Amino acid sequence: MVTDSSYSAERPERILARRSGPLHGEVSVPGAKNAVLKLMAATLLADGHYELSNVPGIADVGTMGELLAAMGVTSRIDPARPDVLLMENTGVITPEAPYDLVERIRASIVVLGPLLARCGVARVSMPGGDDFGKRPIDMHLKGLESLGATFELRRGYIEARTDGLHGADITLDFPSVGATENIVMAAVLAKGPTVIDNAAREPEIADLCAFLNSMGAVIEGMGSPTLYVHGVPQSDLRPVQHAVVPDRVQAATYMAAVAACQGEVLVRGARAEHMEMYLRRLREMGVQSTPQNEGVLVYSDGRRLRSLDVQTLPYPGFATDYKPLVVTLLTVADGVGIVTENLYPGRFRYVEELQRLGADIRTDGHHAVVRGVSSLDGAQVRAPDIRAGAALVVAGLMASGETVISDIHHVDRGYDDLVGRLASLGADIERVR
Ligand code: UD1
């Protein structure tokens, strides 16, 4: 598993960042956290050996590996290829996801669908992970119920069972990423066809569907709001090799660093077609980008960024995971920008940290009003979650003096050597004790 001890949550390292720029060179974007964790869960569906490549070296991959190991699916990094995860479904599955692992990673709820499909029963602790806002799972359970599962909530555990899943027509109240994934993975082995309307359309879901189809599943409508899943017998599924889709949020982070520090950087592996809304917003702020065969070239000429208003929406709208980055850029932009969060009510906690750096931000419900200041000043701040932690790193590269970011185990959950990659572009940044 991912065992690099310098990334262990037990060792309280910090990130030290100083004003940097311009950034130059190229940076490669690893595979997406929000895809690889679901692909790993999908290996519960069929026995045998899998090979996932372009796997990010992040703590959450290790946690998901531990969770699956407890169920009977082992995983290890290929010693010759650090981005390759070798997994084996031993065929002896214990359909139980224990509290101590599930509470570390909310994405673990996606084992529920495959476990039900594979074993007919599942016992899964209620999920934890990033602690922002209330994150219910009612749509997951309602969708799986339509497929013939029943649930009891007992002492913090979801106890699920079915006498056999069957296809159904399901309309989600909201295009939930996790609910779409859980339902798709269950429907793959259900008897008959399933239609999921108002399905989430994120590129990571399309990646999961492509993975399942290469295993032998029959899913149509990928990338559209309606998914059609034609159930197949379990004997039709086989293990496969698959390259994880590049991480658009990590890509967005390096692009935000260029916006913050100026310069010209090729973000290798970034897919412009997966980040259209983000690139459009960057252009409106004055940061240019050119899609190329191998990635996206981003450049900023040093003029002050322009403010704008942004609201988060399900894909293809502006992703909530980009929001801390754009709020950070707005803190020094010319004018006032209003950022509206439509997905997670409580997701503005990093604002206090940006205020420590001198940012002028007022929050009101799910809006943040950001008035650009001429510059930020370095300070000690804390990473409250994965994405906000990365945004504070970007803020540290703009601020005068030194910015010290603590609680960086959050950043390590989702970023593969953020500090090393930024340093390779010329940023003045290091990990310190
Ligand atoms: C995934 C991503 C996360 C991203 C989010 C939205 C992973 C591991 N995480 O999270 O990085 O920020 O998509 O793009 O892929 N909701 C309900 N009931 C449900 C399910 C969801 O009310 O049954 C609500 C949630 O509380 C939240 C909103 O719907 O307010 C979006 O949730 P969802 O799309 O399910 O996100 P996740 O899969 O949790």
Coordinates of C-alpha atoms and ligand atoms in Angstrom, one line a residue:
M1 CA 0.0 0.0 0.0
V2 CA 1.0 3.7 0.0
T3 CA 3.7 3.5 2.7
D4 CA 5.9 6.6 2.3
S5 CA 6.4 7.4 6.0
S6 CA 7.0 11.1 5.3
Y7 CA 3.2 11.2 4.5
S8 CA 2.1 9.5 7.7
A9 CA -0.6 11.3 9.7
E10 CA 1.3 10.4 12.9
R11 CA 4.2 12.8 12.1
P12 CA 3.0 16.3 12.5
E13 CA 4.7 18.0 9.7
R14 CA 3.8 21.5 8.4
I15 CA 4.1 23.2 5.1
L16 CA 6.2 26.4 5.0
A17 CA 5.5 28.7 2.0
R18 CA 6.9 32.0 1.0
R19 CA 5.9 34.5 -1.7
S20 CA 6.9 32.9 -5.0
G21 CA 6.9 33.4 -8.7
P22 CA 6.9 33.4 -11.6
L23 CA 6.4 29.6 -11.9
H24 CA 7.9 27.9 -14.9
G25 CA 8.1 24.4 -16.3
E26 CA 5.7 21.5 -16.3
V27 CA 4.0 19.5 -13.7
S28 CA 2.3 16.1 -14.1
V29 CA -1.2 15.5 -12.7
P30 CA -1.7 12.0 -11.1
G31 CA -5.0 10.1 -11.3
A32 CA -8.1 11.4 -9.5
K33 CA -8.7 10.5 -5.8
N34 CA -12.4 10.6 -6.5
A35 CA -12.0 8.0 -9.3
V36 CA -9.5 5.6 -7.9
L37 CA -11.3 5.1 -4.6
K38 CA -14.4 4.0 -6.5
L39 CA -12.5 1.8 -8.9
M40 CA -10.9 0.1 -5.9
A41 CA -14.4 -0.6 -4.4
A42 CA -15.6 -1.9 -7.8
T43 CA -13.0 -4.7 -7.5
L44 CA -15.3 -6.3 -4.9
L45 CA -17.5 -7.3 -7.9
A46 CA -15.3 -9.9 -9.5
D47 CA -12.5 -12.3 -8.3
G48 CA -9.0 -12.1 -9.6
H49 CA -6.1 -9.8 -10.3
Y50 CA -6.5 -6.1 -11.2
E51 CA -3.9 -3.6 -12.3
L52 CA -4.7 0.1 -11.8
S53 CA -2.2 2.6 -13.2
N54 CA -1.9 6.4 -12.8
V55 CA -2.8 5.8 -9.2
P56 CA -2.1 8.9 -7.0
G57 CA 0.3 8.5 -4.0
I58 CA -2.2 9.8 -1.5
A59 CA -3.2 8.6 2.0
D60 CA -6.8 7.9 1.0
V61 CA -5.7 5.1 -1.3
G62 CA -3.9 3.5 1.6
T63 CA -7.0 3.8 3.8
M64 CA -9.3 2.4 1.1
G65 CA -6.7 -0.4 0.6
E66 CA -6.9 -1.2 4.4
L67 CA -10.7 -1.2 4.3
L68 CA -10.8 -3.6 1.3
A69 CA -8.1 -5.8 2.8
A70 CA -10.4 -6.3 5.8
M71 CA -13.0 -7.6 3.4
G72 CA -10.8 -9.9 1.3
V73 CA -9.3 -7.7 -1.4
T74 CA -5.6 -7.1 -1.1
S75 CA -3.6 -4.3 -2.8
R76 CA 0.0 -3.3 -3.1
I77 CA 2.0 -0.8 -5.1
D78 CA 4.1 -2.4 -7.8
P79 CA 7.7 -1.9 -6.6
A80 CA 8.8 -1.2 -10.2
R81 CA 6.1 1.2 -11.0
P82 CA 5.0 3.4 -8.1
D83 CA 1.8 4.6 -9.9
V84 CA 0.6 1.0 -10.3
L85 CA -1.7 -0.6 -7.7
L86 CA -1.9 -4.4 -8.0
M87 CA -5.1 -5.7 -6.4
E88 CA -6.4 -9.1 -5.8
N89 CA -10.0 -10.1 -5.0
T90 CA -9.4 -13.4 -3.3
G91 CA -13.0 -14.5 -3.8
V92 CA -13.6 -14.8 0.0
I93 CA -15.4 -11.6 0.9
T94 CA -16.3 -10.5 4.4
P95 CA -19.0 -7.9 3.7
E96 CA -18.3 -5.7 6.7
A97 CA -16.8 -2.2 6.7
P98 CA -15.6 -1.4 10.2
Y99 CA -16.0 1.9 12.0
D100 CA -12.3 2.7 12.5
L101 CA -11.6 2.7 8.7
V102 CA -14.9 4.1 7.4
E103 CA -14.8 7.1 9.7
R104 CA -11.5 8.1 8.1
I105 CA -12.9 8.3 4.6
R106 CA -16.4 9.1 3.5
A107 CA -15.9 7.6 0.0
S108 CA -15.9 4.2 1.7
I109 CA -19.7 4.2 1.6
V110 CA -19.4 3.2 -2.1
V111 CA -18.6 -0.4 -0.9
L112 CA -22.3 -0.7 0.0
G113 CA -23.5 -1.2 -3.6
P114 CA -20.9 -3.7 -4.7
L115 CA -21.2 -5.7 -1.4
L116 CA -24.9 -6.0 -1.7
A117 CA -24.6 -7.0 -5.4
R118 CA -21.9 -9.5 -4.6
C119 CA -22.8 -11.0 -1.3
G120 CA -26.5 -10.1 -0.8
V121 CA -25.6 -8.6 2.7
A122 CA -23.5 -5.8 4.0
R123 CA -22.7 -4.2 7.3
V124 CA -21.2 -0.8 6.8
S125 CA -20.4 1.9 9.4
M126 CA -21.9 5.3 8.8
P127 CA -19.3 7.3 6.8
G128 CA -17.0 10.1 8.1
G129 CA -14.3 11.8 6.0
D130 CA -14.0 15.5 5.4
D131 CA -16.0 17.0 8.2
F132 CA -17.8 19.8 6.4
G133 CA -21.5 20.3 6.8
K134 CA -24.0 17.5 7.1
R135 CA -23.5 14.8 4.5
P136 CA -26.4 12.4 4.5
I137 CA -26.7 9.2 2.4
D138 CA -30.5 9.0 2.0
M139 CA -30.3 9.0 -1.8
H140 CA -27.8 6.0 -1.7
L141 CA -30.2 4.0 0.5
K142 CA -33.4 5.0 -1.4
G143 CA -31.8 4.0 -4.8
L144 CA -30.5 0.7 -3.4
E145 CA -34.0 0.0 -1.9
S146 CA -35.5 0.5 -5.4
L147 CA -33.2 -2.3 -6.5
G148 CA -34.5 -4.6 -3.8
A149 CA -32.3 -4.0 -0.8
T150 CA -33.6 -3.4 2.7
F151 CA -31.7 -1.5 5.5
E152 CA -31.6 -1.3 9.2
L153 CA -29.6 1.3 11.1
R154 CA -28.2 -0.3 14.2
R155 CA -25.6 1.2 16.6
G156 CA -24.0 3.4 13.9
Y157 CA -24.0 0.6 11.3
I158 CA -26.1 0.2 8.2
E159 CA -27.2 -3.4 8.0
A160 CA -28.2 -4.2 4.4
R161 CA -29.6 -7.3 2.8
T162 CA -31.4 -8.4 -0.3
D163 CA -32.8 -11.7 -1.7
G164 CA -31.6 -10.7 -5.1
L165 CA -31.3 -7.3 -6.7
H166 CA -33.5 -6.4 -9.6
G167 CA -33.4 -3.5 -12.1
A168 CA -35.5 -0.4 -11.5
D169 CA -36.3 3.1 -12.8
I170 CA -34.6 5.5 -10.3
T171 CA -34.8 9.3 -10.4
L172 CA -32.4 11.0 -8.0
D173 CA -33.6 14.1 -6.2
F174 CA -30.2 15.6 -6.8
P175 CA -27.3 14.4 -9.0
S176 CA -25.3 12.9 -6.1
V177 CA -21.9 11.6 -7.0
G178 CA -21.7 8.9 -4.4
A179 CA -25.4 7.8 -4.8
T180 CA -25.0 7.5 -8.5
E181 CA -21.8 5.3 -8.0
N182 CA -23.4 3.1 -5.4
I183 CA -26.5 2.5 -7.5
V184 CA -24.5 1.8 -10.7
M185 CA -22.3 -0.7 -9.0
A186 CA -25.2 -2.5 -7.5
A187 CA -27.2 -2.4 -10.8
V188 CA -24.4 -4.0 -12.7
L189 CA -25.3 -7.4 -11.2
A190 CA -29.1 -6.8 -10.8
K191 CA -31.6 -8.8 -12.8
G192 CA -32.9 -6.7 -15.7
P193 CA -32.3 -3.1 -16.7
T194 CA -31.9 -0.1 -14.5
V195 CA -32.4 3.5 -15.5
I196 CA -30.9 6.2 -13.4
D197 CA -32.3 9.7 -14.1
N198 CA -30.7 12.9 -12.9
A199 CA -27.5 10.9 -12.5
A200 CA -24.3 12.8 -11.6
R201 CA -22.1 13.3 -14.7
E202 CA -18.6 13.9 -13.2
P203 CA -15.7 12.6 -15.3
E204 CA -14.8 10.3 -12.4
I205 CA -18.2 8.6 -12.7
A206 CA -17.6 8.1 -16.5
D207 CA -14.2 6.6 -15.5
L208 CA -15.9 4.2 -13.1
C209 CA -18.5 3.2 -15.8
A210 CA -15.7 2.6 -18.4
F211 CA -13.9 0.4 -15.8
L212 CA -17.1 -1.6 -15.1
N213 CA -17.8 -2.0 -18.9
S214 CA -14.3 -3.3 -19.5
M215 CA -15.0 -5.8 -16.7
G216 CA -18.0 -7.0 -18.6
A217 CA -20.8 -4.8 -17.3
V218 CA -23.2 -3.1 -19.8
I219 CA -23.6 0.6 -19.0
E220 CA -24.8 3.2 -21.5
G221 CA -25.2 7.0 -21.3
M222 CA -21.9 7.8 -19.6
G223 CA -21.4 11.5 -19.1
S224 CA -25.1 12.2 -19.6
P225 CA -27.8 12.7 -16.9
T226 CA -29.4 9.3 -17.7
L227 CA -27.5 6.1 -17.2
Y228 CA -28.8 2.8 -18.5
V229 CA -27.4 -0.3 -16.7
H230 CA -28.2 -3.8 -18.1
G231 CA -27.6 -6.3 -15.3
V232 CA -25.3 -9.2 -16.1
P233 CA -24.6 -12.5 -14.2
Q234 CA -21.6 -12.3 -11.9
S235 CA -19.9 -14.9 -14.1
D236 CA -19.7 -12.3 -16.9
L237 CA -17.4 -10.1 -14.9
R238 CA -13.6 -10.4 -15.0
P239 CA -10.7 -8.4 -13.5
V240 CA -9.0 -5.8 -15.8
Q241 CA -6.2 -3.3 -16.2
H242 CA -7.2 0.4 -16.1
A243 CA -5.5 3.8 -16.1
V244 CA -7.2 6.2 -13.6
V245 CA -8.6 9.4 -15.1
P246 CA -6.3 12.5 -14.3
D247 CA -7.3 14.5 -11.2
R248 CA -9.0 17.7 -12.4
V249 CA -8.9 19.2 -8.8
Q250 CA -5.1 18.6 -8.5
A251 CA -4.8 20.1 -12.0
A252 CA -6.9 23.1 -10.9
T253 CA -4.6 23.6 -7.9
Y254 CA -1.4 23.9 -10.1
M255 CA -3.3 26.3 -12.4
A256 CA -4.4 28.4 -9.3
A257 CA -0.7 28.5 -8.3
V258 CA 0.2 30.0 -11.7
A259 CA -2.7 32.5 -11.3
A260 CA -1.3 33.4 -7.9
C261 CA 2.4 33.6 -8.7
Q262 CA 2.3 34.3 -12.5
G263 CA 4.4 32.4 -15.0
E264 CA 3.8 29.7 -17.6
V265 CA 3.3 26.0 -16.7
L266 CA 2.3 23.0 -18.7
V267 CA -0.1 21.0 -16.5
R268 CA 0.6 17.6 -18.0
G269 CA -2.3 15.2 -18.1
A270 CA -4.9 17.9 -17.4
R271 CA -7.9 17.5 -19.6
A272 CA -9.4 20.8 -20.7
E273 CA -12.7 19.1 -21.6
H274 CA -13.1 18.1 -17.9
M275 CA -12.4 21.5 -16.6
E276 CA -14.2 23.9 -19.0
M277 CA -16.0 25.9 -16.3
Y278 CA -12.9 26.3 -14.2
L279 CA -10.7 27.4 -17.2
R280 CA -13.4 29.8 -18.3
R281 CA -13.5 31.4 -14.8
L282 CA -9.7 31.7 -14.8
R283 CA -9.8 33.4 -18.2
E284 CA -12.3 35.9 -16.9
M285 CA -9.9 36.6 -14.0
G286 CA -7.1 37.2 -16.6
V287 CA -5.3 33.8 -16.6
Q288 CA -4.9 32.3 -20.0
S289 CA -4.8 28.6 -21.0
T290 CA -4.3 26.6 -24.1
P291 CA -5.3 22.9 -24.4
Q292 CA -2.5 20.8 -25.8
N293 CA -2.2 17.1 -26.7
E294 CA -0.3 16.4 -23.5
G295 CA -2.2 18.7 -21.1
V296 CA -3.1 22.3 -20.6
L297 CA -0.6 25.2 -20.8
V298 CA -1.5 28.0 -18.3
Y299 CA 0.0 31.4 -18.3
S300 CA -0.4 34.6 -16.4
D301 CA 1.4 37.9 -17.2
G302 CA 1.5 39.6 -13.9
R303 CA -1.5 41.9 -14.3
R304 CA -3.7 42.0 -11.3
L305 CA -6.5 39.4 -11.3
R306 CA -10.0 40.5 -11.9
S307 CA -12.8 39.7 -9.5
L308 CA -15.9 37.7 -10.5
D309 CA -18.9 36.0 -9.0
V310 CA -19.0 32.2 -8.9
Q311 CA -21.5 29.6 -7.8
T312 CA -20.8 25.9 -7.3
L313 CA -23.0 23.4 -9.1
P314 CA -22.9 19.7 -10.0
Y315 CA -20.8 18.9 -13.1
P316 CA -20.5 20.4 -15.6
G317 CA -21.0 23.4 -13.4
F318 CA -18.2 24.9 -11.3
A319 CA -17.1 22.2 -8.8
T320 CA -17.4 22.8 -5.1
D321 CA -13.9 21.3 -4.8
Y322 CA -12.5 24.2 -6.8
K323 CA -14.1 26.8 -4.6
P324 CA -11.4 27.3 -1.9
L325 CA -9.0 27.9 -4.8
V326 CA -11.1 30.6 -6.4
V327 CA -11.9 32.3 -3.0
T328 CA -8.1 32.4 -2.4
L329 CA -7.4 34.1 -5.8
L330 CA -10.3 36.6 -5.2
T331 CA -8.6 37.7 -1.9
V332 CA -6.1 39.7 -4.0
A333 CA -8.2 40.4 -7.1
D334 CA -9.3 43.8 -8.3
G335 CA -12.9 44.3 -7.0
V336 CA -15.5 42.3 -5.1
G337 CA -16.5 38.8 -5.9
I338 CA -19.4 36.8 -4.5
V339 CA -19.0 33.1 -4.2
T340 CA -22.1 31.0 -3.6
E341 CA -21.9 27.4 -2.3
N342 CA -24.9 25.3 -3.4
L343 CA -23.7 21.8 -2.4
Y344 CA -22.3 21.9 1.1
P345 CA -23.8 24.4 3.6
G346 CA -20.8 24.4 6.0
R347 CA -18.0 24.6 3.6
F348 CA -16.5 28.0 4.3
R349 CA -14.4 27.2 7.4
Y350 CA -11.2 28.0 5.7
V351 CA -12.3 31.6 5.4
E352 CA -11.1 32.3 9.0
E353 CA -7.7 31.0 8.0
L354 CA -7.6 33.3 5.0
Q355 CA -8.6 36.1 7.2
R356 CA -5.5 35.5 9.3
L357 CA -3.5 36.3 6.2
G358 CA -5.3 39.6 5.9
A359 CA -8.1 38.6 3.4
D360 CA -11.3 40.7 3.5
I361 CA -14.0 38.1 3.4
R362 CA -17.5 38.2 4.8
T363 CA -19.7 35.1 4.9
D364 CA -23.5 35.1 5.0
G365 CA -25.2 31.7 4.9
H366 CA -23.9 30.0 1.7
H367 CA -22.4 33.2 0.2
A368 CA -18.9 34.6 0.7
V369 CA -18.2 38.2 -0.3
V370 CA -14.6 38.6 -1.1
R371 CA -13.1 42.1 -1.4
G372 CA -9.7 42.0 -3.0
V373 CA -6.8 43.5 -0.9
S374 CA -3.5 44.6 -2.4
S375 CA -1.6 41.7 -0.7
L376 CA -1.8 39.0 1.9
D377 CA 0.6 38.7 4.8
G378 CA 2.1 35.4 6.0
A379 CA 0.8 33.8 9.2
Q380 CA 0.2 30.5 10.8
V381 CA -2.9 28.7 9.5
R382 CA -4.5 25.3 9.8
A383 CA -5.8 23.1 6.9
P384 CA -9.4 22.3 7.8
D385 CA -9.9 19.8 4.9
I386 CA -8.2 18.5 1.7
R387 CA -9.2 21.2 -0.7
A388 CA -9.1 24.1 1.7
G389 CA -5.6 23.0 2.8
A390 CA -4.4 23.1 -0.8
A391 CA -5.9 26.6 -1.2
L392 CA -4.1 27.8 1.9
V393 CA -0.8 26.5 0.3
V394 CA -1.6 28.7 -2.8
A395 CA -2.4 31.6 -0.5
G396 CA 1.0 31.1 1.2
L397 CA 2.7 31.5 -2.2
M398 CA 1.1 34.9 -2.6
A399 CA 1.6 36.2 1.0
S400 CA 4.5 38.3 2.1
G401 CA 6.8 36.7 4.7
E402 CA 6.2 33.1 5.8
T403 CA 3.0 31.1 5.9
V404 CA 3.1 28.0 8.0
I405 CA 0.2 25.5 7.4
S406 CA -0.5 22.8 10.0
D407 CA -2.8 19.8 10.0
I408 CA -1.4 18.9 6.6
H409 CA -2.5 15.3 6.9
H410 CA -5.7 16.6 5.3
V411 CA -3.7 17.7 2.2
D412 CA -1.9 14.4 2.1
R413 CA -5.3 12.6 1.9
G414 CA -5.8 14.0 -1.6
Y415 CA -2.6 15.5 -3.0
D416 CA 0.3 13.5 -4.3
D417 CA 3.5 15.4 -3.3
L418 CA 1.9 18.9 -3.7
V419 CA 5.0 20.5 -2.1
G420 CA 7.5 18.7 -4.3
R421 CA 5.5 19.4 -7.4
L422 CA 5.2 23.2 -6.6
A423 CA 8.9 23.4 -5.7
S424 CA 9.8 21.9 -9.0
L425 CA 8.0 24.8 -10.7
G426 CA 10.1 27.3 -8.7
A427 CA 7.8 27.9 -5.7
D428 CA 9.5 28.6 -2.4
I429 CA 7.9 25.9 -0.3
E430 CA 9.0 23.0 1.9
R431 CA 7.7 20.5 4.5
V432 CA 9.1 21.2 7.9
R433 CA 8.7 19.8 11.4
Ligands
UD1_1 C1 -18.1 13.7 -4.1 C2 -16.6 14.0 -4.0 C3 -16.4 15.3 -3.3 C4 -17.2 16.4 -4.1 C5 -18.6 16.0 -4.2 C6 -19.4 17.0 -5.0 C7 -15.7 11.8 -3.7 C8 -14.9 10.9 -2.8 N1 -16.0 13.0 -3.1 O1 -18.6 13.6 -2.7 O2 -15.0 15.6 -3.4 O3 -17.0 17.6 -3.3 O4 -18.7 14.7 -4.8 O5 -18.9 17.2 -6.3 O6 -15.9 11.5 -4.8 N2 -26.5 14.4 -0.4 C9 -27.7 14.1 0.2 N3 -28.1 12.8 0.3 C10 -27.3 11.8 -0.3 C11 -26.2 12.1 -0.9 C12 -25.7 13.4 -1.0 O7 -28.3 15.0 0.7 O8 -27.8 10.6 -0.2 C13 -26.0 15.8 -0.5 C14 -24.7 15.9 0.2 O9 -24.9 16.1 1.6 C15 -24.1 17.1 -0.5 C16 -24.6 17.0 -1.9 O10 -25.7 16.1 -1.8 O11 -24.7 18.3 0.1 C17 -23.5 16.4 -2.8 O12 -23.1 15.2 -2.4 P1 -22.5 14.1 -3.4 O13 -22.6 14.5 -4.8 O14 -23.1 12.8 -3.0 O15 -21.0 14.1 -3.0 P2 -20.1 13.0 -2.5 O16 -20.2 11.7 -3.3 O17 -20.2 12.8 -1.0

